[in-house]
Amino acid sequence: MDKYTEERALKLHPKIRNEVLNIMKECDKALTGRAKVRISQGLRTFAEQDALYAQGRTKKGKKVTNARAGQSIHNYGLAVDIVLIIDGKTASWDIKTDWDNDRQSDWMEVVLIFKKHGWEWGGDWRNFKDMPHFQKTFGNNWKTLINKPKDASGYVIV
Ligand SMILES: [Zn+2]
């Protein structure tokens, strides 16, 4: 498995950590061609979220998020973003290409594997489609998560 993927998976919420590792293994088996899946983002701390929110507002750059600290599921370690790595070097967000010639786009193969494990896909959202995004919230949203008690490592108890 991709070392970035593994590092990022190990910082996710303990309740989904192993599941994500298993999903990634399943994806590695399913994608037999030029594309491999990588987790590009997993846990994002509140401080990191604030820094991201400031981009394009109080700091230079263009706006990349509308979520403040605590308003993203990533802030709880319950979401991942994926990217495909083509030929071991090029990042791709192409959701249509069938890199392994099995008549199904590799991106959608990954989507189906996450869904099989009960994950919500950002590509299914009506207003803002977030194709790289997957989350498992155990019936929560950021408004319920932000008020939950945390364990000794700082993860919310879900
Ligand atoms: Zn995301």
JSON list of C-alpha atoms and ligand atoms in Angstrom, two decimals:
[
{"chain": "A", "resi": 1, "resn": "MET", "atom": "CA", "xyz": [0.00, 0.00, 0.00]},
{"chain": "A", "resi": 2, "resn": "ASP", "atom": "CA", "xyz": [1.04, 3.56, -0.72]},
{"chain": "A", "resi": 3, "resn": "LYS", "atom": "CA", "xyz": [2.99, 4.90, 2.29]},
{"chain": "A", "resi": 4, "resn": "TYR", "atom": "CA", "xyz": [1.16, 8.27, 2.32]},
{"chain": "A", "resi": 5, "resn": "THR", "atom": "CA", "xyz": [-2.13, 6.41, 2.34]},
{"chain": "A", "resi": 6, "resn": "GLU", "atom": "CA", "xyz": [-1.02, 4.27, 5.25]},
{"chain": "A", "resi": 7, "resn": "GLU", "atom": "CA", "xyz": [0.32, 7.24, 7.27]},
{"chain": "A", "resi": 8, "resn": "ARG", "atom": "CA", "xyz": [-2.88, 9.21, 6.73]},
{"chain": "A", "resi": 9, "resn": "ALA", "atom": "CA", "xyz": [-5.11, 6.23, 7.48]},
{"chain": "A", "resi": 10, "resn": "LEU", "atom": "CA", "xyz": [-3.36, 5.68, 10.81]},
{"chain": "A", "resi": 11, "resn": "LYS", "atom": "CA", "xyz": [-4.34, 9.19, 11.96]},
{"chain": "A", "resi": 12, "resn": "LEU", "atom": "CA", "xyz": [-8.04, 8.70, 11.21]},
{"chain": "A", "resi": 13, "resn": "HIS", "atom": "CA", "xyz": [-10.62, 8.15, 13.91]},
{"chain": "A", "resi": 14, "resn": "PRO", "atom": "CA", "xyz": [-9.85, 4.82, 15.60]},
{"chain": "A", "resi": 15, "resn": "LYS", "atom": "CA", "xyz": [-13.34, 3.56, 14.81]},
{"chain": "A", "resi": 16, "resn": "ILE", "atom": "CA", "xyz": [-12.74, 3.67, 11.05]},
{"chain": "A", "resi": 17, "resn": "ARG", "atom": "CA", "xyz": [-8.98, 3.25, 10.82]},
{"chain": "A", "resi": 18, "resn": "ASN", "atom": "CA", "xyz": [-8.87, -0.47, 10.11]},
{"chain": "A", "resi": 19, "resn": "GLU", "atom": "CA", "xyz": [-11.86, -0.27, 7.85]},
{"chain": "A", "resi": 20, "resn": "VAL", "atom": "CA", "xyz": [-10.14, 2.36, 5.70]},
{"chain": "A", "resi": 21, "resn": "LEU", "atom": "CA", "xyz": [-6.99, 0.24, 5.52]},
{"chain": "A", "resi": 22, "resn": "ASN", "atom": "CA", "xyz": [-9.13, -2.69, 4.38]},
{"chain": "A", "resi": 23, "resn": "ILE", "atom": "CA", "xyz": [-10.97, -0.53, 1.85]},
{"chain": "A", "resi": 24, "resn": "MET", "atom": "CA", "xyz": [-7.61, 0.62, 0.46]},
{"chain": "A", "resi": 25, "resn": "LYS", "atom": "CA", "xyz": [-6.43, -2.99, 0.18]},
{"chain": "A", "resi": 26, "resn": "GLU", "atom": "CA", "xyz": [-9.64, -3.85, -1.63]},
{"chain": "A", "resi": 27, "resn": "CYS", "atom": "CA", "xyz": [-9.11, -0.92, -3.99]},
{"chain": "A", "resi": 28, "resn": "ASP", "atom": "CA", "xyz": [-5.54, -2.04, -4.68]},
{"chain": "A", "resi": 29, "resn": "LYS", "atom": "CA", "xyz": [-6.90, -5.44, -5.67]},
{"chain": "A", "resi": 30, "resn": "ALA", "atom": "CA", "xyz": [-9.68, -3.98, -7.82]},
{"chain": "A", "resi": 31, "resn": "LEU", "atom": "CA", "xyz": [-7.50, -1.50, -9.69]},
{"chain": "A", "resi": 32, "resn": "THR", "atom": "CA", "xyz": [-5.22, -3.70, -11.75]},
{"chain": "A", "resi": 33, "resn": "GLY", "atom": "CA", "xyz": [-3.96, -1.20, -14.30]},
{"chain": "A", "resi": 34, "resn": "ARG", "atom": "CA", "xyz": [-2.12, 2.10, -14.36]},
{"chain": "A", "resi": 35, "resn": "ALA", "atom": "CA", "xyz": [-4.04, 3.74, -11.50]},
{"chain": "A", "resi": 36, "resn": "LYS", "atom": "CA", "xyz": [-3.60, 3.25, -7.76]},
{"chain": "A", "resi": 37, "resn": "VAL", "atom": "CA", "xyz": [-5.67, 4.93, -5.10]},
{"chain": "A", "resi": 38, "resn": "ARG", "atom": "CA", "xyz": [-4.12, 7.30, -2.54]},
{"chain": "A", "resi": 39, "resn": "ILE", "atom": "CA", "xyz": [-5.62, 9.10, 0.45]},
{"chain": "A", "resi": 40, "resn": "SER", "atom": "CA", "xyz": [-4.70, 12.74, -0.19]},
{"chain": "A", "resi": 41, "resn": "GLN", "atom": "CA", "xyz": [-6.30, 14.02, 3.00]},
{"chain": "A", "resi": 42, "resn": "GLY", "atom": "CA", "xyz": [-7.62, 12.38, 6.14]},
{"chain": "A", "resi": 43, "resn": "LEU", "atom": "CA", "xyz": [-7.66, 14.01, 9.54]},
{"chain": "A", "resi": 44, "resn": "ARG", "atom": "CA", "xyz": [-7.45, 17.80, 9.42]},
{"chain": "A", "resi": 45, "resn": "THR", "atom": "CA", "xyz": [-6.93, 19.50, 12.78]},
{"chain": "A", "resi": 46, "resn": "PHE", "atom": "CA", "xyz": [-8.99, 22.51, 13.84]},
{"chain": "A", "resi": 47, "resn": "ALA", "atom": "CA", "xyz": [-5.89, 24.70, 13.42]},
{"chain": "A", "resi": 48, "resn": "GLU", "atom": "CA", "xyz": [-5.32, 23.37, 9.90]},
{"chain": "A", "resi": 49, "resn": "GLN", "atom": "CA", "xyz": [-8.98, 24.01, 9.07]},
{"chain": "A", "resi": 50, "resn": "ASP", "atom": "CA", "xyz": [-8.72, 27.59, 10.32]},
{"chain": "A", "resi": 51, "resn": "ALA", "atom": "CA", "xyz": [-5.61, 28.15, 8.19]},
{"chain": "A", "resi": 52, "resn": "LEU", "atom": "CA", "xyz": [-7.46, 26.76, 5.18]},
{"chain": "A", "resi": 53, "resn": "TYR", "atom": "CA", "xyz": [-10.48, 28.97, 5.86]},
{"chain": "A", "resi": 54, "resn": "ALA", "atom": "CA", "xyz": [-8.26, 32.05, 6.07]},
{"chain": "A", "resi": 55, "resn": "GLN", "atom": "CA", "xyz": [-6.92, 31.37, 2.57]},
{"chain": "A", "resi": 56, "resn": "GLY", "atom": "CA", "xyz": [-8.60, 33.81, 0.17]},
{"chain": "A", "resi": 57, "resn": "ARG", "atom": "CA", "xyz": [-10.05, 35.77, 3.09]},
{"chain": "A", "resi": 58, "resn": "THR", "atom": "CA", "xyz": [-7.50, 37.16, 5.52]},
{"chain": "A", "resi": 59, "resn": "LYS", "atom": "CA", "xyz": [-4.59, 35.46, 3.74]},
{"chain": "A", "resi": 60, "resn": "LYS", "atom": "CA", "xyz": [-3.58, 35.43, 0.09]},
{"chain": "A", "resi": 61, "resn": "GLY", "atom": "CA", "xyz": [-4.70, 32.77, -2.34]},
{"chain": "A", "resi": 62, "resn": "LYS", "atom": "CA", "xyz": [-8.08, 31.69, -3.57]},
{"chain": "A", "resi": 63, "resn": "LYS", "atom": "CA", "xyz": [-10.86, 30.40, -1.37]},
{"chain": "A", "resi": 64, "resn": "VAL", "atom": "CA", "xyz": [-10.73, 26.65, -0.95]},
{"chain": "A", "resi": 65, "resn": "THR", "atom": "CA", "xyz": [-13.35, 25.98, 1.70]},
{"chain": "A", "resi": 66, "resn": "ASN", "atom": "CA", "xyz": [-16.44, 27.40, 3.33]},
{"chain": "A", "resi": 67, "resn": "ALA", "atom": "CA", "xyz": [-15.91, 25.38, 6.48]},
{"chain": "A", "resi": 68, "resn": "ARG", "atom": "CA", "xyz": [-14.41, 26.89, 9.61]},
{"chain": "A", "resi": 69, "resn": "ALA", "atom": "CA", "xyz": [-12.70, 24.84, 12.30]},
{"chain": "A", "resi": 70, "resn": "GLY", "atom": "CA", "xyz": [-15.07, 22.13, 13.48]},
{"chain": "A", "resi": 71, "resn": "GLN", "atom": "CA", "xyz": [-17.35, 22.39, 10.46]},
{"chain": "A", "resi": 72, "resn": "SER", "atom": "CA", "xyz": [-15.64, 19.76, 8.32]},
{"chain": "A", "resi": 73, "resn": "ILE", "atom": "CA", "xyz": [-15.99, 16.03, 8.95]},
{"chain": "A", "resi": 74, "resn": "HIS", "atom": "CA", "xyz": [-12.23, 15.85, 8.29]},
{"chain": "A", "resi": 75, "resn": "ASN", "atom": "CA", "xyz": [-11.75, 17.70, 11.61]},
{"chain": "A", "resi": 76, "resn": "TYR", "atom": "CA", "xyz": [-12.98, 14.57, 13.40]},
{"chain": "A", "resi": 77, "resn": "GLY", "atom": "CA", "xyz": [-10.94, 12.06, 11.40]},
{"chain": "A", "resi": 78, "resn": "LEU", "atom": "CA", "xyz": [-14.13, 10.64, 9.90]},
{"chain": "A", "resi": 79, "resn": "ALA", "atom": "CA", "xyz": [-13.53, 11.64, 6.27]},
{"chain": "A", "resi": 80, "resn": "VAL", "atom": "CA", "xyz": [-10.98, 10.96, 3.56]},
{"chain": "A", "resi": 81, "resn": "ASP", "atom": "CA", "xyz": [-10.25, 12.50, 0.17]},
{"chain": "A", "resi": 82, "resn": "ILE", "atom": "CA", "xyz": [-8.79, 10.31, -2.53]},
{"chain": "A", "resi": 83, "resn": "VAL", "atom": "CA", "xyz": [-6.75, 10.83, -5.66]},
{"chain": "A", "resi": 84, "resn": "LEU", "atom": "CA", "xyz": [-5.62, 8.33, -8.27]},
{"chain": "A", "resi": 85, "resn": "ILE", "atom": "CA", "xyz": [-1.89, 8.02, -8.91]},
{"chain": "A", "resi": 86, "resn": "ILE", "atom": "CA", "xyz": [-1.22, 7.09, -12.51]},
{"chain": "A", "resi": 87, "resn": "ASP", "atom": "CA", "xyz": [1.91, 5.09, -13.38]},
{"chain": "A", "resi": 88, "resn": "GLY", "atom": "CA", "xyz": [3.19, 5.74, -9.87]},
{"chain": "A", "resi": 89, "resn": "LYS", "atom": "CA", "xyz": [3.67, 9.45, -10.45]},
{"chain": "A", "resi": 90, "resn": "THR", "atom": "CA", "xyz": [0.82, 11.57, -11.79]},
{"chain": "A", "resi": 91, "resn": "ALA", "atom": "CA", "xyz": [-2.13, 12.64, -9.65]},
{"chain": "A", "resi": 92, "resn": "SER", "atom": "CA", "xyz": [-5.50, 12.33, -11.38]},
{"chain": "A", "resi": 93, "resn": "TRP", "atom": "CA", "xyz": [-9.02, 13.36, -10.40]},
{"chain": "A", "resi": 94, "resn": "ASP", "atom": "CA", "xyz": [-10.46, 11.93, -13.60]},
{"chain": "A", "resi": 95, "resn": "ILE", "atom": "CA", "xyz": [-13.59, 10.08, -12.60]},
{"chain": "A", "resi": 96, "resn": "LYS", "atom": "CA", "xyz": [-14.30, 8.60, -16.05]},
{"chain": "A", "resi": 97, "resn": "THR", "atom": "CA", "xyz": [-11.18, 6.82, -17.25]},
{"chain": "A", "resi": 98, "resn": "ASP", "atom": "CA", "xyz": [-11.06, 3.03, -17.11]},
{"chain": "A", "resi": 99, "resn": "TRP", "atom": "CA", "xyz": [-7.34, 2.67, -16.43]},
{"chain": "A", "resi": 100, "resn": "ASP", "atom": "CA", "xyz": [-7.47, -1.11, -16.02]},
{"chain": "A", "resi": 101, "resn": "ASN", "atom": "CA", "xyz": [-9.78, -1.91, -18.93]},
{"chain": "A", "resi": 102, "resn": "ASP", "atom": "CA", "xyz": [-12.46, -3.71, -16.97]},
{"chain": "A", "resi": 103, "resn": "ARG", "atom": "CA", "xyz": [-15.28, -1.59, -18.41]},
{"chain": "A", "resi": 104, "resn": "GLN", "atom": "CA", "xyz": [-15.74, 0.43, -15.27]},
{"chain": "A", "resi": 105, "resn": "SER", "atom": "CA", "xyz": [-13.98, 3.68, -14.47]},
{"chain": "A", "resi": 106, "resn": "ASP", "atom": "CA", "xyz": [-11.40, 3.21, -11.74]},
{"chain": "A", "resi": 107, "resn": "TRP", "atom": "CA", "xyz": [-12.77, 6.15, -9.76]},
{"chain": "A", "resi": 108, "resn": "MET", "atom": "CA", "xyz": [-16.23, 4.57, -9.70]},
{"chain": "A", "resi": 109, "resn": "GLU", "atom": "CA", "xyz": [-14.74, 1.23, -8.68]},
{"chain": "A", "resi": 110, "resn": "VAL", "atom": "CA", "xyz": [-13.35, 2.99, -5.61]},
{"chain": "A", "resi": 111, "resn": "VAL", "atom": "CA", "xyz": [-16.71, 4.71, -4.99]},
{"chain": "A", "resi": 112, "resn": "LEU", "atom": "CA", "xyz": [-18.53, 1.37, -5.04]},
{"chain": "A", "resi": 113, "resn": "ILE", "atom": "CA", "xyz": [-16.07, -0.20, -2.59]},
{"chain": "A", "resi": 114, "resn": "PHE", "atom": "CA", "xyz": [-16.51, 2.67, -0.10]},
{"chain": "A", "resi": 115, "resn": "LYS", "atom": "CA", "xyz": [-20.29, 2.50, -0.48]},
{"chain": "A", "resi": 116, "resn": "LYS", "atom": "CA", "xyz": [-20.30, -1.25, 0.08]},
{"chain": "A", "resi": 117, "resn": "HIS", "atom": "CA", "xyz": [-18.75, -0.50, 3.48]},
{"chain": "A", "resi": 118, "resn": "GLY", "atom": "CA", "xyz": [-21.50, 2.02, 4.27]},
{"chain": "A", "resi": 119, "resn": "TRP", "atom": "CA", "xyz": [-19.63, 5.23, 3.45]},
{"chain": "A", "resi": 120, "resn": "GLU", "atom": "CA", "xyz": [-21.22, 8.38, 2.09]},
{"chain": "A", "resi": 121, "resn": "TRP", "atom": "CA", "xyz": [-19.73, 9.79, -1.11]},
{"chain": "A", "resi": 122, "resn": "GLY", "atom": "CA", "xyz": [-19.42, 13.55, -1.69]},
{"chain": "A", "resi": 123, "resn": "GLY", "atom": "CA", "xyz": [-20.25, 12.92, -5.36]},
{"chain": "A", "resi": 124, "resn": "ASP", "atom": "CA", "xyz": [-23.81, 12.12, -4.31]},
{"chain": "A", "resi": 125, "resn": "TRP", "atom": "CA", "xyz": [-24.38, 15.52, -2.71]},
{"chain": "A", "resi": 126, "resn": "ARG", "atom": "CA", "xyz": [-26.94, 17.65, -4.49]},
{"chain": "A", "resi": 127, "resn": "ASN", "atom": "CA", "xyz": [-25.52, 21.14, -4.15]},
{"chain": "A", "resi": 128, "resn": "PHE", "atom": "CA", "xyz": [-21.78, 20.93, -3.97]},
{"chain": "A", "resi": 129, "resn": "LYS", "atom": "CA", "xyz": [-20.45, 17.70, -5.44]},
{"chain": "A", "resi": 130, "resn": "ASP", "atom": "CA", "xyz": [-17.18, 16.75, -3.76]},
{"chain": "A", "resi": 131, "resn": "MET", "atom": "CA", "xyz": [-15.97, 13.85, -5.91]},
{"chain": "A", "resi": 132, "resn": "PRO", "atom": "CA", "xyz": [-12.79, 12.96, -3.95]},
{"chain": "A", "resi": 133, "resn": "HIS", "atom": "CA", "xyz": [-14.58, 12.98, -0.58]},
{"chain": "A", "resi": 134, "resn": "PHE", "atom": "CA", "xyz": [-15.89, 10.05, 1.49]},
{"chain": "A", "resi": 135, "resn": "GLN", "atom": "CA", "xyz": [-17.15, 10.12, 5.04]},
{"chain": "A", "resi": 136, "resn": "LYS", "atom": "CA", "xyz": [-18.59, 7.87, 7.73]},
{"chain": "A", "resi": 137, "resn": "THR", "atom": "CA", "xyz": [-20.30, 9.87, 10.44]},
{"chain": "A", "resi": 138, "resn": "PHE", "atom": "CA", "xyz": [-22.34, 7.31, 12.40]},
{"chain": "A", "resi": 139, "resn": "GLY", "atom": "CA", "xyz": [-25.44, 9.43, 11.98]},
{"chain": "A", "resi": 140, "resn": "ASN", "atom": "CA", "xyz": [-23.73, 12.68, 12.92]},
{"chain": "A", "resi": 141, "resn": "ASN", "atom": "CA", "xyz": [-22.98, 15.97, 11.20]},
{"chain": "A", "resi": 142, "resn": "TRP", "atom": "CA", "xyz": [-20.49, 18.64, 12.28]},
{"chain": "A", "resi": 143, "resn": "LYS", "atom": "CA", "xyz": [-23.09, 20.28, 14.52]},
{"chain": "A", "resi": 144, "resn": "THR", "atom": "CA", "xyz": [-23.52, 17.15, 16.60]},
{"chain": "A", "resi": 145, "resn": "LEU", "atom": "CA", "xyz": [-19.84, 16.17, 16.43]},
{"chain": "A", "resi": 146, "resn": "ILE", "atom": "CA", "xyz": [-18.60, 19.53, 17.69]},
{"chain": "A", "resi": 147, "resn": "ASN", "atom": "CA", "xyz": [-20.38, 19.03, 21.02]},
{"chain": "A", "resi": 148, "resn": "LYS", "atom": "CA", "xyz": [-19.30, 15.46, 21.65]},
{"chain": "A", "resi": 149, "resn": "PRO", "atom": "CA", "xyz": [-16.84, 14.54, 24.36]},
{"chain": "A", "resi": 150, "resn": "LYS", "atom": "CA", "xyz": [-13.39, 13.43, 23.26]},
{"chain": "A", "resi": 151, "resn": "ASP", "atom": "CA", "xyz": [-11.21, 10.52, 24.25]},
{"chain": "A", "resi": 152, "resn": "ALA", "atom": "CA", "xyz": [-7.68, 10.91, 25.64]},
{"chain": "A", "resi": 153, "resn": "SER", "atom": "CA", "xyz": [-6.24, 11.16, 22.13]},
{"chain": "A", "resi": 154, "resn": "GLY", "atom": "CA", "xyz": [-8.65, 13.92, 21.13]},
{"chain": "A", "resi": 155, "resn": "TYR", "atom": "CA", "xyz": [-11.02, 11.89, 18.98]},
{"chain": "A", "resi": 156, "resn": "VAL", "atom": "CA", "xyz": [-14.74, 12.45, 19.49]},
{"chain": "A", "resi": 157, "resn": "ILE", "atom": "CA", "xyz": [-16.60, 9.55, 21.08]},
{"chain": "A", "resi": 158, "resn": "VAL", "atom": "CA", "xyz": [-19.01, 8.26, 18.43]},
{"chain": "B", "resi": 1, "resn": "ZN", "atom": "ZN", "xyz": [-12.99, 15.88, 1.93]}
]
